[in-house]
Amino acid sequence: ARGPMKFGLDNLSTEELAFAFEHTGDSLLLEVWMDKGQFETRKMDIPAKVIDLEKIAIEGSTNKLYTAGKTSSQAVPNKNESTGFPWEIKTRTIDLEAVDVVTGQYAHGFADSLSSGMAMENLQMKLRDLQISQAAVGLKLSSLGFKLSNGFTLDHMEAKLKSDEESTSFKMEL
């Protein structure tokens, strides 16, 4: 008998990546262009819901996500679903430089970011010791900056967050 299939990623370095995924039935289009990217994994076990990364580094990337808006009747949560977070996610370093993100409405055969979307330009971020799990959340953000399409600009932000079952602490500097 065959056991469950395991899927994971150990290390990946890429230059000039172009990726697109479209599912017309769900009105979903995702496009990613990346000048340079590096991903290093300590442990990845998708069936066990564990992602432990050493490093994520992205230099120069444009990411577009177009979806159909969900109606309120479609967004009703199932009362039988667990409200807990079943994943264990850790990352030692995340460094993002010159990352753009665009969202918008999807129409079959055409994605329009101008009709009802949001764009974030020139995202710069240095994040250390990210942890997200059922038991704890933590991060050390040493630098964050970006510009939104509505005119808002964040030049620099630093933050530390640590939260577990006993206490929560959060410190932020702009």
Tab-separated table of C-alpha atoms in Angstrom:
chain	number	residue	atom	x	y	z
A	1	ALA	CA	0.000	0.000	0.000
A	2	ARG	CA	1.185	3.475	-0.821
A	3	GLY	CA	1.473	6.020	1.965
A	4	PRO	CA	0.542	9.679	1.783
A	5	MET	CA	2.520	11.815	-0.622
A	6	LYS	CA	4.804	14.430	0.934
A	7	PHE	CA	5.574	17.664	-0.844
A	8	GLY	CA	8.138	20.224	0.232
A	9	LEU	CA	10.741	22.656	-0.925
A	10	ASP	CA	14.312	22.621	0.406
A	11	ASN	CA	16.037	25.483	-1.391
A	12	LEU	CA	15.145	27.588	-4.396
A	13	SER	CA	17.032	30.418	-6.059
A	14	THR	CA	15.492	32.070	-9.075
A	15	GLU	CA	16.065	34.945	-11.465
A	16	GLU	CA	13.531	36.347	-13.907
A	17	LEU	CA	10.619	34.194	-12.799
A	18	ALA	CA	7.258	34.632	-14.556
A	19	PHE	CA	4.334	32.622	-13.169
A	20	ALA	CA	0.604	32.775	-13.931
A	21	PHE	CA	-2.346	30.806	-12.607
A	22	GLU	CA	-5.908	31.321	-13.814
A	23	HIS	CA	-9.053	29.478	-12.800
A	24	THR	CA	-11.984	30.921	-14.740
A	25	GLY	CA	-14.516	28.794	-12.830
A	26	ASP	CA	-13.549	30.499	-9.561
A	27	SER	CA	-12.796	33.858	-11.226
A	28	LEU	CA	-9.207	33.857	-10.029
A	29	LEU	CA	-6.062	35.120	-11.739
A	30	LEU	CA	-2.634	35.240	-10.077
A	31	GLU	CA	0.445	36.607	-11.856
A	32	VAL	CA	3.947	36.811	-10.356
A	33	TRP	CA	7.047	38.338	-11.931
A	34	MET	CA	10.186	38.178	-9.833
A	35	ASP	CA	13.614	39.560	-10.720
A	36	LYS	CA	15.421	37.627	-7.993
A	37	GLY	CA	14.280	35.301	-5.241
A	38	GLN	CA	15.814	32.980	-2.681
A	39	PHE	CA	13.968	30.532	-0.427
A	40	GLU	CA	15.691	28.264	2.109
A	41	THR	CA	13.765	25.714	4.171
A	42	ARG	CA	14.589	24.104	7.498
A	43	LYS	CA	11.491	21.856	7.474
A	44	MET	CA	8.409	21.647	5.283
A	45	ASP	CA	5.687	19.069	5.889
A	46	ILE	CA	2.421	20.160	4.265
A	47	PRO	CA	0.314	17.191	5.519
A	48	ALA	CA	1.477	17.956	9.090
A	49	LYS	CA	0.891	21.705	8.452
A	50	VAL	CA	4.479	22.675	9.284
A	51	ILE	CA	6.456	25.299	7.348
A	52	ASP	CA	9.787	26.282	8.900
A	53	LEU	CA	11.854	28.529	6.636
A	54	GLU	CA	15.350	29.843	7.127
A	55	LYS	CA	15.056	32.636	4.590
A	56	ILE	CA	12.817	34.377	2.097
A	57	ALA	CA	14.542	37.077	0.030
A	58	ILE	CA	12.871	38.806	-2.915
A	59	GLU	CA	14.363	41.639	-4.975
A	60	GLY	CA	12.111	43.241	-7.558
A	61	SER	CA	8.722	41.610	-7.911
A	62	THR	CA	5.317	42.472	-9.330
A	63	ASN	CA	2.406	40.393	-8.021
A	64	LYS	CA	-1.171	40.664	-9.270
A	65	LEU	CA	-4.232	38.985	-7.787
A	66	TYR	CA	-7.641	39.392	-9.414
A	67	THR	CA	-10.708	37.783	-7.853
A	68	ALA	CA	-14.478	38.002	-8.054
A	69	GLY	CA	-16.010	39.741	-5.070
A	70	LYS	CA	-17.832	37.312	-2.772
A	71	THR	CA	-21.393	38.051	-1.786
A	72	SER	CA	-22.313	38.042	1.887
A	73	SER	CA	-24.209	34.739	1.467
A	74	GLN	CA	-21.052	33.103	0.073
A	75	ALA	CA	-18.901	34.410	2.931
A	76	VAL	CA	-20.935	32.881	5.792
A	77	PRO	CA	-18.589	30.707	7.862
A	78	ASN	CA	-19.465	27.131	8.662
A	79	LYS	CA	-20.380	26.906	12.371
A	80	ASN	CA	-18.846	23.425	12.559
A	81	GLU	CA	-15.405	24.622	11.437
A	82	SER	CA	-12.657	25.045	14.011
A	83	THR	CA	-11.678	28.623	14.784
A	84	GLY	CA	-8.103	27.580	15.655
A	85	PHE	CA	-5.065	27.968	13.438
A	86	PRO	CA	-3.817	24.459	12.596
A	87	TRP	CA	-0.469	25.509	11.065
A	88	GLU	CA	3.001	25.941	12.560
A	89	ILE	CA	4.765	28.603	10.478
A	90	LYS	CA	8.243	29.949	11.246
A	91	THR	CA	10.680	32.028	9.253
A	92	ARG	CA	14.040	33.286	10.517
A	93	THR	CA	14.442	36.081	7.901
A	94	ILE	CA	12.227	37.742	5.328
A	95	ASP	CA	13.824	40.457	3.189
A	96	LEU	CA	11.675	42.123	0.532
A	97	GLU	CA	12.963	44.859	-1.739
A	98	ALA	CA	11.076	46.704	-4.519
A	99	VAL	CA	7.957	44.511	-4.363
A	100	ASP	CA	4.710	45.692	-5.979
A	101	VAL	CA	1.298	44.144	-5.248
A	102	VAL	CA	-1.881	44.821	-7.234
A	103	THR	CA	-5.382	43.507	-6.499
A	104	GLY	CA	-8.547	43.968	-8.500
A	105	GLN	CA	-11.774	42.551	-9.836
A	106	TYR	CA	-11.719	39.595	-12.176
A	107	ALA	CA	-13.978	39.443	-15.211
A	108	HIS	CA	-13.781	36.374	-17.435
A	109	GLY	CA	-11.058	36.992	-19.965
A	110	PHE	CA	-10.106	40.336	-18.462
A	111	ALA	CA	-8.586	41.451	-15.189
A	112	ASP	CA	-8.957	45.113	-14.278
A	113	SER	CA	-6.854	46.505	-11.437
A	114	LEU	CA	-8.204	50.017	-11.909
A	115	SER	CA	-11.911	49.295	-11.379
A	116	SER	CA	-11.931	48.301	-7.730
A	117	GLY	CA	-8.538	47.294	-6.535
A	118	MET	CA	-5.631	48.427	-4.479
A	119	ALA	CA	-1.966	48.691	-5.322
A	120	MET	CA	1.073	48.716	-3.064
A	121	GLU	CA	4.277	49.959	-4.638
A	122	ASN	CA	7.901	49.595	-3.629
A	123	LEU	CA	7.344	47.425	-0.564
A	124	GLN	CA	10.568	47.241	1.460
A	125	MET	CA	10.580	44.941	4.486
A	126	LYS	CA	13.063	43.316	6.841
A	127	LEU	CA	11.405	40.834	9.188
A	128	ARG	CA	13.060	38.447	11.633
A	129	ASP	CA	11.870	35.520	13.734
A	130	LEU	CA	8.324	35.247	12.400
A	131	GLN	CA	6.264	32.645	14.241
A	132	ILE	CA	2.578	31.910	13.712
A	133	SER	CA	0.890	28.971	15.423
A	134	GLN	CA	-2.078	28.040	17.563
A	135	ALA	CA	-0.016	28.693	20.712
A	136	ALA	CA	2.014	31.791	19.805
A	137	VAL	CA	2.617	34.667	17.406
A	138	GLY	CA	5.830	36.656	17.212
A	139	LEU	CA	7.942	38.827	14.945
A	140	LYS	CA	10.669	41.457	14.856
A	141	LEU	CA	10.106	43.989	12.086
A	142	SER	CA	13.240	46.109	11.676
A	143	SER	CA	12.063	48.002	8.600
A	144	LEU	CA	8.824	48.442	6.639
A	145	GLY	CA	7.987	50.980	3.941
A	146	PHE	CA	5.570	51.197	1.000
A	147	LYS	CA	3.274	53.464	-1.020
A	148	LEU	CA	-0.429	52.722	-1.603
A	149	SER	CA	-2.400	53.711	-4.695
A	150	ASN	CA	-4.728	55.846	-2.531
A	151	GLY	CA	-1.799	58.189	-1.780
A	152	PHE	CA	-0.807	56.829	1.641
A	153	THR	CA	2.948	56.375	2.116
A	154	LEU	CA	4.731	54.668	4.980
A	155	ASP	CA	8.400	55.639	4.941
A	156	HIS	CA	9.635	53.589	7.885
A	157	MET	CA	8.163	51.448	10.625
A	158	GLU	CA	9.651	49.100	13.204
A	159	ALA	CA	7.713	46.698	15.405
A	160	LYS	CA	8.034	43.789	17.816
A	161	LEU	CA	5.198	41.431	18.653
A	162	LYS	CA	5.157	38.526	21.053
A	163	SER	CA	1.953	36.801	22.058
A	164	ASP	CA	1.308	33.455	23.702
A	165	GLU	CA	-1.288	31.952	26.005
A	166	GLU	CA	0.122	33.903	28.995
A	167	SER	CA	0.691	37.429	27.651
A	168	THR	CA	0.911	39.763	24.676
A	169	SER	CA	3.421	42.546	24.075
A	170	PHE	CA	3.546	44.874	21.077
A	171	LYS	CA	5.907	47.777	20.419
A	172	MET	CA	5.846	49.944	17.303
A	173	GLU	CA	7.907	52.926	16.136
A	174	LEU	CA	7.196	55.116	13.124
